[in-house]
Amino acid sequence: MSANPIVAILGTTGVGKSNLAVELALHLTKSARASGWHGARVINADSMQVYSGMDIITNKIPMTERQGIEHLLMGFKKPGEQYTVGQWVDETLKLIEDTHKQRKIPIIVGGTSYWIQHLIFPNRLASRMHAQPRELSTQLQANIASLPQDLLEVYNNLPERPPSASTEPEAASRLHALLHHLDAEVAQRWHWKDTRKVSRSLEIMKETGRLPSEIIVHQSQSQDAGAPRFESLCFWLYADLSVLEQRLNERVDSMVQRGLLQEIQALQDLSKISETSSSDGLAESQRQVDYTLGIYQAIGYREFSRYLSISAPTSRDYGEAVERMKISTRQYAKRQISWMRNKFLPAVYGSKTASTRWLTPLYLLDATNLDDRWKSGVLIPAITVTEDFLAGNELVDPTSMSETAKQVLANPNIDTSPSVVLTCRKKIVCDMCTLKEGQPFMVEEGREWEAHTRSRAHRRRAKEAYSHTAPSQ
Ligand SMILES: [Zn+2]
């Protein structure tokens, strides 16, 4: 019988993870005594649902649907507060221990798969390696030796807190320049204004003695990094994207009907109170709310706050905001699926070759058709597997569960090249829109860059630049 079992439910937004968790917990409450466990508690692993209030935008399961099952780490942070994967892992570890003491099963549920990944496979989190300081890698040594004097001073006196890009732009851009000198590959992933990420990358160098890019390469090469911390049973609730997209669109419509706009208005008011006024000549687009902080990252906020800032919005503006939110939601779902395939699956498969006490069974449950197949395709298989897992019985082969399970699980998209990690979400500098030297105007490649090149501000600058260089008639 399992000594410290946990059950994790992962998957994209809108597939019914919360419902499955409640139904599984109810079942365990009624019937798990045979395996020595008495019920279950749900621990939230959705990075937006940790925030209080804002229930529509964060998609929290309503109280009435929790059916008396305890939900932990949900709705306890203030909107602007930062909450990191490390903090979540620490608090979850305590709650798991406490839950096991009550002879209950912790069910970890959420779409923030990388939180769950770091919980189950601990040594994949680079920032937690600071327990063992080591000698500097040859590469880092060489890069430090070639630093110009002013950046060397910055490296030797890293600020305790990341500087604010709006009030200390010089300090912020110096940090980014330092990171660029030391580890250009990682520097191109962060905007120089994202000082928390830039500082974190620099801290990792101090803590580990290695470049962040070296760590990423090492992690993706080492097969045995990542023995699981618990005896874990994972369910990946999966839905075919084409069907899911329709469902997600309908959900956005329903969120709007239930009062999404009022929530966004309230959030906007909060952000205005806390915003420090700045008129330092930054471009309009660079002076907005920090969408990378706290609940302001929630899908819908950015899309609708633009709409709310229009003084006399038309129904067309409204329709566009709804459409933008639908697009962002679909893109989020796609990113979640690719994380599962490209990161979580390899971690699970990698742990099988590691010298470890436990395997980590991962079952894909096909929730493409929610209405008639929920019970037979999702709930009953989940209950059966969980019971076998808790009783220590032999488990059924995950690829035998469904055709989809066979297809997806048998063909993991394992990144063979670590450079994929390093080059994704790369920031491009727009020389045309860079107004101050050392403070480049940066935009993420892909959709954001394309939108930027079509923007009025960029087109105006391009035209001005052209008129300066064009030969006079
Ligand atoms: Zn531009």
XYZ file of C-alpha atoms and ligand atoms in Angstrom:
474
model
C 0.000 0.000 0.000
C 1.177 3.515 -0.778
C 2.811 5.369 2.075
C 2.537 8.916 0.760
C 0.293 8.919 -2.280
C -0.874 11.993 -4.121
C -3.234 12.305 -7.050
C -2.694 15.091 -9.578
C -5.212 16.252 -12.168
C -3.708 18.297 -14.981
C -4.912 19.515 -18.339
C -6.068 22.507 -20.292
C -8.547 25.078 -19.216
C -12.186 24.119 -19.746
C -11.926 20.321 -19.641
C -13.586 19.714 -16.275
C -10.591 19.198 -13.955
C -12.338 20.776 -10.965
C -15.406 18.584 -11.401
C -13.338 15.445 -11.661
C -11.463 16.406 -8.494
C -14.677 16.885 -6.519
C -16.235 13.671 -7.782
C -13.081 11.699 -7.077
C -12.821 13.216 -3.602
C -16.464 12.375 -2.876
C -15.895 8.818 -3.991
C -12.828 8.486 -1.758
C -14.801 9.896 1.162
C -17.439 7.214 0.739
C -15.386 4.205 -0.165
C -11.673 4.412 0.388
C -11.646 2.909 3.861
C -10.597 -0.431 2.430
C -7.245 1.070 1.468
C -6.820 2.778 4.820
C -7.576 6.305 3.645
C -10.501 8.422 4.736
C -11.413 10.916 2.076
C -9.539 13.585 0.212
C -8.723 17.298 0.106
C -8.269 19.348 -3.040
C -5.162 21.544 -3.346
C -5.358 24.244 -6.014
C -2.603 24.392 -8.642
C -3.947 27.206 -10.784
C -1.773 30.301 -10.567
C -4.733 32.658 -11.032
C -7.124 30.935 -8.636
C -4.811 31.666 -5.710
C -6.152 35.245 -5.880
C -9.112 36.312 -3.785
C -12.326 37.546 -5.358
C -12.442 37.894 -9.147
C -14.148 34.511 -9.308
C -15.324 34.882 -12.902
C -12.055 35.929 -14.486
C -10.133 33.244 -12.586
C -12.730 30.539 -13.217
C -12.961 29.290 -9.644
C -15.250 26.395 -8.932
C -18.332 27.849 -7.170
C -18.843 26.947 -3.488
C -22.063 25.094 -4.333
C -20.188 22.778 -6.683
C -17.479 21.915 -4.159
C -19.973 19.667 -2.357
C -18.328 20.075 1.001
C -14.880 19.035 -0.223
C -12.121 21.188 1.253
C -10.318 23.338 -1.358
C -6.917 24.612 -0.221
C -4.643 27.393 -1.549
C -7.543 28.991 -3.344
C -8.440 32.691 -3.196
C -5.969 33.692 -0.477
C -3.704 36.220 -2.241
C -4.440 39.906 -2.933
C -4.725 40.828 -6.643
C -1.388 42.632 -7.061
C 0.632 40.239 -4.900
C 3.264 38.126 -6.524
C 3.151 34.379 -5.861
C 5.912 32.171 -7.173
C 6.227 28.497 -7.992
C 8.690 28.133 -5.104
C 6.215 29.554 -2.592
C 3.449 27.338 -3.918
C 5.621 24.219 -3.726
C 6.650 25.010 -0.134
C 3.075 25.576 1.014
C 1.786 22.549 -0.867
C 4.432 20.303 0.712
C 3.217 21.316 4.171
C -0.423 20.773 3.210
C 0.325 17.352 1.737
C 2.022 16.286 4.953
C -0.875 17.606 6.994
C -3.404 15.868 4.718
C -1.605 12.531 4.998
C -1.627 12.902 8.795
C -5.415 13.150 8.580
C -5.315 9.925 6.545
C -6.687 11.776 3.542
C -5.512 11.818 -0.061
C -4.226 15.132 -1.444
C -5.697 15.774 -4.899
C -3.652 18.459 -6.654
C -5.700 20.149 -9.369
C -4.878 22.873 -11.813
C -3.843 24.064 -15.204
C -0.515 25.474 -14.047
C 1.259 22.278 -14.987
C 4.742 23.540 -14.267
C 3.821 24.049 -10.598
C 2.729 20.424 -10.372
C 5.820 19.364 -12.273
C 8.105 21.129 -9.802
C 6.164 19.625 -6.915
C 6.501 16.052 -8.133
C 9.956 16.246 -9.750
C 11.821 18.530 -7.367
C 15.332 18.833 -8.726
C 14.201 20.292 -12.001
C 13.787 23.673 -10.385
C 17.042 25.472 -10.993
C 16.415 28.126 -8.385
C 16.299 25.498 -5.663
C 19.819 24.344 -6.294
C 21.319 26.990 -4.059
C 21.751 24.461 -1.263
C 25.017 23.372 -2.831
C 27.122 26.335 -3.935
C 29.758 25.225 -6.377
C 32.729 26.501 -8.291
C 32.076 28.767 -11.226
C 31.752 27.044 -14.560
C 34.515 27.798 -17.050
C 32.047 29.628 -19.227
C 30.783 31.873 -16.457
C 34.368 32.558 -15.324
C 35.353 33.599 -18.829
C 32.284 35.796 -19.258
C 32.868 37.549 -15.941
C 36.505 38.134 -16.862
C 35.455 39.913 -20.042
C 32.929 42.228 -18.381
C 33.514 45.963 -18.751
C 34.387 47.609 -15.428
C 31.000 49.269 -14.867
C 29.066 46.022 -15.428
C 31.484 44.097 -13.228
C 30.591 46.488 -10.434
C 26.903 45.842 -11.039
C 27.556 42.078 -10.947
C 29.441 42.346 -7.672
C 26.687 44.449 -6.117
C 23.442 43.003 -7.404
C 20.505 44.927 -5.953
C 18.598 43.114 -3.240
C 15.337 43.988 -4.935
C 14.831 44.236 -8.687
C 14.766 47.925 -9.644
C 11.529 49.348 -11.026
C 11.794 49.924 -14.753
C 9.546 52.974 -14.633
C 11.264 54.819 -11.780
C 14.831 53.514 -12.260
C 15.132 52.839 -15.993
C 18.916 53.270 -15.984
C 19.439 50.644 -13.290
C 16.978 48.338 -15.013
C 18.655 48.558 -18.405
C 22.117 48.134 -16.833
C 20.978 44.855 -15.286
C 19.746 43.652 -18.648
C 23.029 44.709 -20.269
C 24.882 42.725 -17.618
C 22.766 39.650 -18.259
C 23.301 40.087 -21.977
C 27.083 40.091 -21.498
C 27.016 37.029 -19.284
C 24.336 34.925 -20.937
C 23.031 36.384 -24.192
C 20.819 33.375 -24.893
C 18.822 33.835 -21.738
C 18.873 37.645 -21.924
C 16.996 37.615 -25.217
C 14.070 35.913 -23.525
C 13.441 38.797 -21.104
C 12.378 42.334 -21.747
C 14.781 44.716 -19.981
C 11.782 46.082 -18.068
C 11.004 42.658 -16.683
C 13.517 43.258 -13.934
C 12.289 40.390 -11.771
C 13.118 37.837 -14.451
C 16.423 39.523 -15.279
C 17.412 39.655 -11.591
C 16.365 36.064 -11.066
C 18.602 34.896 -13.938
C 21.529 36.785 -12.407
C 20.819 35.362 -8.957
C 20.787 31.850 -10.396
C 24.364 32.454 -11.604
C 25.424 33.531 -8.131
C 23.694 30.594 -6.511
C 24.742 27.840 -8.864
C 27.954 29.154 -10.386
C 26.586 28.396 -13.820
C 24.871 30.219 -16.627
C 21.099 29.717 -16.753
C 21.489 28.494 -20.338
C 24.031 25.904 -19.181
C 21.551 24.700 -16.573
C 18.771 24.355 -19.148
C 21.066 22.392 -21.464
C 22.175 20.170 -18.599
C 18.604 19.508 -17.484
C 17.374 18.549 -20.890
C 20.323 16.209 -21.351
C 20.334 14.439 -18.039
C 17.900 11.599 -17.974
C 18.039 10.875 -14.314
C 17.321 14.358 -13.067
C 13.925 14.177 -11.495
C 13.107 11.290 -9.243
C 9.558 11.901 -8.013
C 9.080 13.241 -4.500
C 5.889 11.265 -3.924
C 4.172 8.197 -5.120
C 2.088 10.125 -7.598
C -0.794 9.204 -9.826
C -1.364 11.732 -12.610
C -4.455 12.245 -14.692
C -4.219 14.360 -17.808
C -7.695 15.462 -18.719
C -7.525 15.919 -22.442
C -9.837 17.325 -25.068
C -9.350 17.535 -28.781
C -8.460 21.149 -29.527
C -11.021 21.640 -32.285
C -13.859 20.615 -29.955
C -12.334 22.397 -26.990
C -12.070 25.676 -28.880
C -15.816 25.803 -29.363
C -16.331 25.080 -25.680
C -13.852 27.795 -24.694
C -15.584 30.355 -26.909
C -18.881 29.593 -25.228
C -17.263 29.905 -21.848
C -15.946 33.379 -22.655
C -19.473 34.420 -23.664
C -20.845 33.053 -20.429
C -18.133 34.815 -18.369
C -19.076 38.111 -19.991
C -22.737 37.497 -19.192
C -21.962 36.704 -15.572
C -20.203 40.027 -15.011
C -16.634 39.778 -16.274
C -16.584 43.473 -17.174
C -17.430 44.586 -13.632
C -14.589 42.455 -12.278
C -12.138 43.969 -14.740
C -13.364 47.454 -13.881
C -12.781 46.722 -10.193
C -9.294 45.389 -10.928
C -8.505 48.453 -13.015
C -9.565 50.750 -10.184
C -7.285 48.838 -7.825
C -4.348 49.099 -10.203
C -4.908 52.854 -10.586
C -4.731 53.355 -6.842
C -1.438 51.523 -6.597
C 0.090 52.927 -9.762
C 2.798 55.516 -9.287
C 2.276 58.381 -11.672
C 4.926 58.487 -14.313
C 5.415 60.995 -17.062
C 8.995 60.223 -17.884
C 8.522 60.275 -21.614
C 7.994 56.545 -22.019
C 5.869 55.493 -24.949
C 2.203 55.022 -24.094
C 2.406 51.267 -24.596
C 5.277 51.040 -22.139
C 3.491 52.872 -19.341
C 0.619 50.500 -18.657
C -0.183 48.116 -15.843
C 2.384 45.379 -15.360
C 0.541 42.484 -16.958
C 3.177 40.061 -15.742
C 2.290 40.663 -12.105
C -0.269 38.881 -9.973
C -3.801 38.559 -11.174
C -3.260 41.110 -13.950
C -1.930 38.204 -16.000
C -5.383 36.601 -16.048
C -6.733 36.177 -19.528
C -9.378 38.801 -20.181
C -7.839 41.573 -18.131
C -5.542 42.975 -20.769
C -8.090 42.393 -23.533
C -10.929 44.198 -21.794
C -9.018 46.955 -20.043
C -8.234 48.417 -23.441
C -11.945 48.400 -24.184
C -12.783 50.034 -20.865
C -10.326 52.841 -21.549
C -12.160 53.936 -24.701
C -14.285 56.976 -23.809
C -17.233 56.234 -26.098
C -16.947 52.560 -27.013
C -18.999 51.173 -29.859
C -20.484 47.711 -30.132
C -17.708 46.986 -32.581
C -15.043 47.782 -29.948
C -16.892 45.456 -27.609
C -17.054 42.654 -30.145
C -13.323 43.036 -30.753
C -12.529 42.774 -27.051
C -14.582 39.580 -26.775
C -12.835 38.184 -29.830
C -9.394 39.053 -28.427
C -10.219 37.272 -25.211
C -11.330 34.190 -27.129
C -8.109 34.185 -29.115
C -5.994 34.512 -25.952
C -7.938 31.719 -24.271
C -7.407 29.385 -27.204
C -3.716 30.243 -27.321
C -3.435 29.543 -23.602
C -5.055 26.136 -24.099
C -2.569 25.371 -26.862
C 0.367 26.375 -24.676
C -0.950 24.161 -21.886
C -1.159 21.158 -24.195
C 2.316 21.749 -25.542
C 3.687 22.032 -21.991
C 2.129 18.661 -21.175
C 3.569 17.054 -24.288
C 6.964 18.733 -24.324
C 7.743 19.106 -20.643
C 5.555 17.066 -18.362
C 5.522 13.875 -20.399
C 9.327 13.845 -20.803
C 9.683 14.419 -17.042
C 7.419 11.458 -16.339
C 9.190 9.252 -18.865
C 12.592 10.457 -17.698
C 11.761 9.493 -14.127
C 11.177 5.927 -15.259
C 14.818 5.491 -16.098
C 15.964 7.229 -12.928
C 16.968 5.068 -10.008
C 13.856 5.700 -8.009
C 11.532 3.939 -5.682
C 8.401 4.933 -7.542
C 7.106 5.129 -11.012
C 4.733 7.951 -11.834
C 1.770 6.544 -13.713
C 0.203 9.080 -16.071
C -3.234 8.461 -17.522
C -4.763 10.473 -20.307
C -8.531 10.678 -19.942
C -10.356 11.772 -23.045
C -12.840 14.511 -22.134
C -13.481 15.583 -25.697
C -17.154 14.665 -25.425
C -18.271 15.878 -22.041
C -21.969 15.136 -22.182
C -22.478 11.418 -22.697
C -18.964 10.084 -22.240
C -18.009 11.854 -19.011
C -18.961 8.986 -16.760
C -17.714 6.083 -18.858
C -14.720 7.847 -20.413
C -13.480 9.951 -17.517
C -15.024 9.398 -14.099
C -15.197 5.606 -13.880
C -11.701 5.008 -15.300
C -10.331 7.649 -12.910
C -11.990 6.012 -9.911
C -10.902 2.507 -10.907
C -7.285 3.491 -11.459
C -7.183 5.513 -8.226
C -8.504 2.576 -6.205
C -5.938 0.213 -7.719
C -3.206 2.769 -7.136
C -4.104 3.243 -3.475
C -4.465 -0.500 -2.898
C -1.087 -1.167 -4.504
C -2.615 -3.355 -7.219
C -1.075 -3.702 -10.610
C -2.187 -0.825 -12.831
C -3.692 -1.062 -16.285
C -1.493 0.126 -19.176
C -2.233 3.851 -19.727
C -2.028 3.513 -23.510
C -4.834 0.949 -23.435
C -7.390 3.418 -22.069
C -8.430 4.986 -25.379
C -7.287 5.586 -28.916
C -6.377 9.168 -28.007
C -4.374 7.996 -24.986
C -2.469 5.606 -27.200
C -1.716 8.265 -29.782
C -0.626 11.000 -27.405
C 1.178 8.967 -24.735
C 3.020 6.695 -27.104
C 4.431 9.607 -29.080
C 5.852 12.114 -26.633
C 7.237 15.227 -28.273
C 10.517 15.164 -26.477
C 12.595 18.231 -27.157
C 15.912 16.922 -28.239
C 17.365 20.355 -28.616
C 17.567 22.527 -25.521
C 17.829 25.545 -27.786
C 14.079 25.253 -28.299
C 13.609 26.300 -24.687
C 16.130 29.072 -25.006
C 14.809 30.694 -28.133
C 11.108 30.589 -27.427
C 9.376 33.906 -26.699
C 12.413 35.791 -27.841
C 12.242 39.590 -27.619
C 13.006 41.674 -30.686
C 14.293 45.261 -30.463
C 12.451 47.791 -32.626
C 15.161 50.311 -33.485
C 12.561 52.648 -34.924
C 10.649 52.900 -31.652
C 13.699 52.989 -29.370
C 13.789 56.547 -28.094
C 16.584 56.325 -25.536
C 19.884 54.595 -25.965
C 20.298 51.701 -23.534
C 16.540 51.385 -23.121
C 15.513 49.467 -26.213
C 11.884 49.164 -27.213
C 11.377 45.399 -27.134
C 8.505 43.287 -28.385
C 8.013 39.531 -28.305
C 8.503 37.852 -31.649
C 5.517 36.386 -33.438
C 2.040 37.755 -32.922
C 3.080 40.683 -30.693
C 5.766 41.801 -33.097
C 3.383 41.633 -36.032
C 0.774 43.617 -34.143
C 3.449 46.149 -33.241
C 4.562 46.683 -36.829
C 0.949 47.392 -37.722
C 0.447 49.805 -34.805
C -0.118 53.488 -35.461
C 2.852 54.589 -33.345
C 5.275 52.320 -35.179
C 3.939 53.263 -38.602
C 4.237 56.951 -37.748
C 7.865 56.528 -36.680
C 8.630 54.449 -39.748
C 7.211 57.211 -41.909
C 9.240 59.876 -40.067
C 12.401 57.822 -40.399
C 11.705 57.411 -44.084
C 11.102 61.133 -44.629
C 14.459 61.851 -42.932
C 16.365 59.518 -45.140
C 14.424 60.010 -48.361
C 16.208 62.092 -50.964
C 14.645 65.555 -51.283
C 12.956 66.271 -54.551
Zn 8.354 50.012 -33.741
